[in-house]
Amino acid sequence: MGEWASGLFGCFNDLGSCILALFVPCVPFGQNMEAAGLSSCVVGAIVFFIPLVDIICWIKLRGAIREQHGIEGGLFGDLFAICCCTWCALVQETQQCKLSPQGAMARA
């Protein structure tokens, strides 16, 4: 099994994604949802603002990204990252989605 392309605190490896996640987190969340094949970018961005639904979708998103990239982990690790290091987790997912294993998550 693999690991994330950047660590949970590797936010500053991609400053653009870091700034975007900090000021308009719904955008990278929506982009990640679309890249993972879970929804469209717009629907993902809207879901980001719905309490509890956003957490459930975010857990599914991290799980989908882990599965598509062969990354070790589980529900509790994902939940911890989302709840305790929200913006770092979002940037980590964004950086991972920019990679493309067998073309599965290519982003334009």
CSV table of C-alpha atoms in Angstrom, one decimal:
chain,number,residue,atom,x,y,z
A,1,MET,CA,0.0,0.0,0.0
A,2,GLY,CA,1.1,3.5,-0.7
A,3,GLU,CA,1.2,6.8,1.2
A,4,TRP,CA,-0.2,10.3,0.5
A,5,ALA,CA,2.0,12.3,-2.0
A,6,SER,CA,2.4,15.0,0.7
A,7,GLY,CA,2.0,14.8,4.4
A,8,LEU,CA,-0.9,16.2,6.3
A,9,PHE,CA,1.2,19.2,7.2
A,10,GLY,CA,2.6,19.6,3.7
A,11,CYS,CA,0.2,22.5,3.0
A,12,PHE,CA,2.9,24.9,1.9
A,13,ASN,CA,4.3,22.5,-0.8
A,14,ASP,CA,1.5,23.9,-3.0
A,15,LEU,CA,0.9,27.5,-1.9
A,16,GLY,CA,-1.8,28.1,-4.5
A,17,SER,CA,-3.9,25.2,-3.2
A,18,CYS,CA,-3.2,26.3,0.4
A,19,ILE,CA,-4.5,29.9,-0.2
A,20,LEU,CA,-7.5,28.6,-2.1
A,21,ALA,CA,-8.4,26.2,0.6
A,22,LEU,CA,-8.0,28.9,3.3
A,23,PHE,CA,-10.2,31.5,1.6
A,24,VAL,CA,-12.7,29.5,-0.5
A,25,PRO,CA,-12.5,25.9,0.7
A,26,CYS,CA,-15.7,25.0,-1.2
A,27,VAL,CA,-13.8,25.3,-4.5
A,28,PRO,CA,-11.1,22.7,-3.9
A,29,PHE,CA,-13.6,20.5,-2.1
A,30,GLY,CA,-15.8,20.6,-5.2
A,31,GLN,CA,-12.9,20.0,-7.5
A,32,ASN,CA,-11.8,17.0,-5.4
A,33,MET,CA,-15.3,15.5,-5.4
A,34,GLU,CA,-15.3,15.8,-9.2
A,35,ALA,CA,-11.8,14.4,-9.6
A,36,ALA,CA,-12.7,11.4,-7.4
A,37,GLY,CA,-15.9,10.8,-9.4
A,38,LEU,CA,-18.3,11.4,-6.5
A,39,SER,CA,-20.2,14.4,-7.9
A,40,SER,CA,-19.9,17.5,-10.0
A,41,CYS,CA,-17.7,20.4,-8.9
A,42,VAL,CA,-20.7,22.6,-8.2
A,43,VAL,CA,-22.6,20.0,-6.2
A,44,GLY,CA,-19.5,19.2,-4.2
A,45,ALA,CA,-19.0,22.9,-3.5
A,46,ILE,CA,-22.6,23.3,-2.3
A,47,VAL,CA,-22.4,20.2,-0.1
A,48,PHE,CA,-19.4,21.8,1.6
A,49,PHE,CA,-21.9,24.2,3.3
A,50,ILE,CA,-24.4,21.7,4.6
A,51,PRO,CA,-23.6,20.6,8.2
A,52,LEU,CA,-23.1,16.9,8.8
A,53,VAL,CA,-23.6,16.1,5.1
A,54,ASP,CA,-20.3,17.7,4.5
A,55,ILE,CA,-18.5,15.5,7.0
A,56,ILE,CA,-20.1,12.4,5.5
A,57,CYS,CA,-19.2,13.4,2.0
A,58,TRP,CA,-15.7,14.4,3.1
A,59,ILE,CA,-15.2,10.9,4.7
A,60,LYS,CA,-16.3,9.3,1.4
A,61,LEU,CA,-14.1,11.6,-0.6
A,62,ARG,CA,-10.9,10.8,1.4
A,63,GLY,CA,-11.8,7.1,1.2
A,64,ALA,CA,-12.3,7.3,-2.6
A,65,ILE,CA,-9.0,9.1,-3.0
A,66,ARG,CA,-7.2,6.6,-0.8
A,67,GLU,CA,-8.7,3.7,-2.7
A,68,GLN,CA,-7.9,5.1,-6.1
A,69,HIS,CA,-4.3,5.8,-5.1
A,70,GLY,CA,-3.7,2.7,-3.0
A,71,ILE,CA,-3.1,4.6,0.2
A,72,GLU,CA,-3.3,2.9,3.6
A,73,GLY,CA,-5.7,4.3,6.1
A,74,GLY,CA,-9.2,4.0,7.4
A,75,LEU,CA,-12.3,5.7,8.7
A,76,PHE,CA,-10.9,6.9,12.0
A,77,GLY,CA,-7.7,8.4,10.5
A,78,ASP,CA,-9.8,10.2,7.9
A,79,LEU,CA,-12.2,11.5,10.5
A,80,PHE,CA,-9.3,12.7,12.7
A,81,ALA,CA,-7.7,14.5,9.7
A,82,ILE,CA,-11.0,16.2,8.7
A,83,CYS,CA,-12.0,17.3,12.2
A,84,CYS,CA,-8.6,18.2,13.7
A,85,CYS,CA,-6.7,19.4,10.6
A,86,THR,CA,-9.4,20.5,8.3
A,87,TRP,CA,-7.5,22.8,5.9
A,88,CYS,CA,-4.4,20.6,5.9
A,89,ALA,CA,-6.6,17.6,5.0
A,90,LEU,CA,-8.2,19.6,2.1
A,91,VAL,CA,-4.9,20.6,0.7
A,92,GLN,CA,-3.5,17.1,1.1
A,93,GLU,CA,-6.4,15.7,-0.9
A,94,THR,CA,-6.1,18.4,-3.6
A,95,GLN,CA,-2.4,17.6,-4.0
A,96,GLN,CA,-3.2,13.9,-4.3
A,97,CYS,CA,-6.0,14.5,-6.8
A,98,LYS,CA,-3.5,16.4,-9.1
A,99,LEU,CA,-1.7,13.0,-9.5
A,100,SER,CA,-3.2,10.6,-11.9
A,101,PRO,CA,-2.9,6.8,-11.2
A,102,GLN,CA,-3.7,5.1,-14.5
A,103,GLY,CA,-5.6,8.3,-15.6
A,104,ALA,CA,-8.3,7.7,-13.0
A,105,MET,CA,-8.3,11.2,-11.5
A,106,ALA,CA,-6.9,13.5,-14.2
A,107,ARG,CA,-7.9,17.1,-13.6
A,108,ALA,CA,-8.1,19.6,-16.4
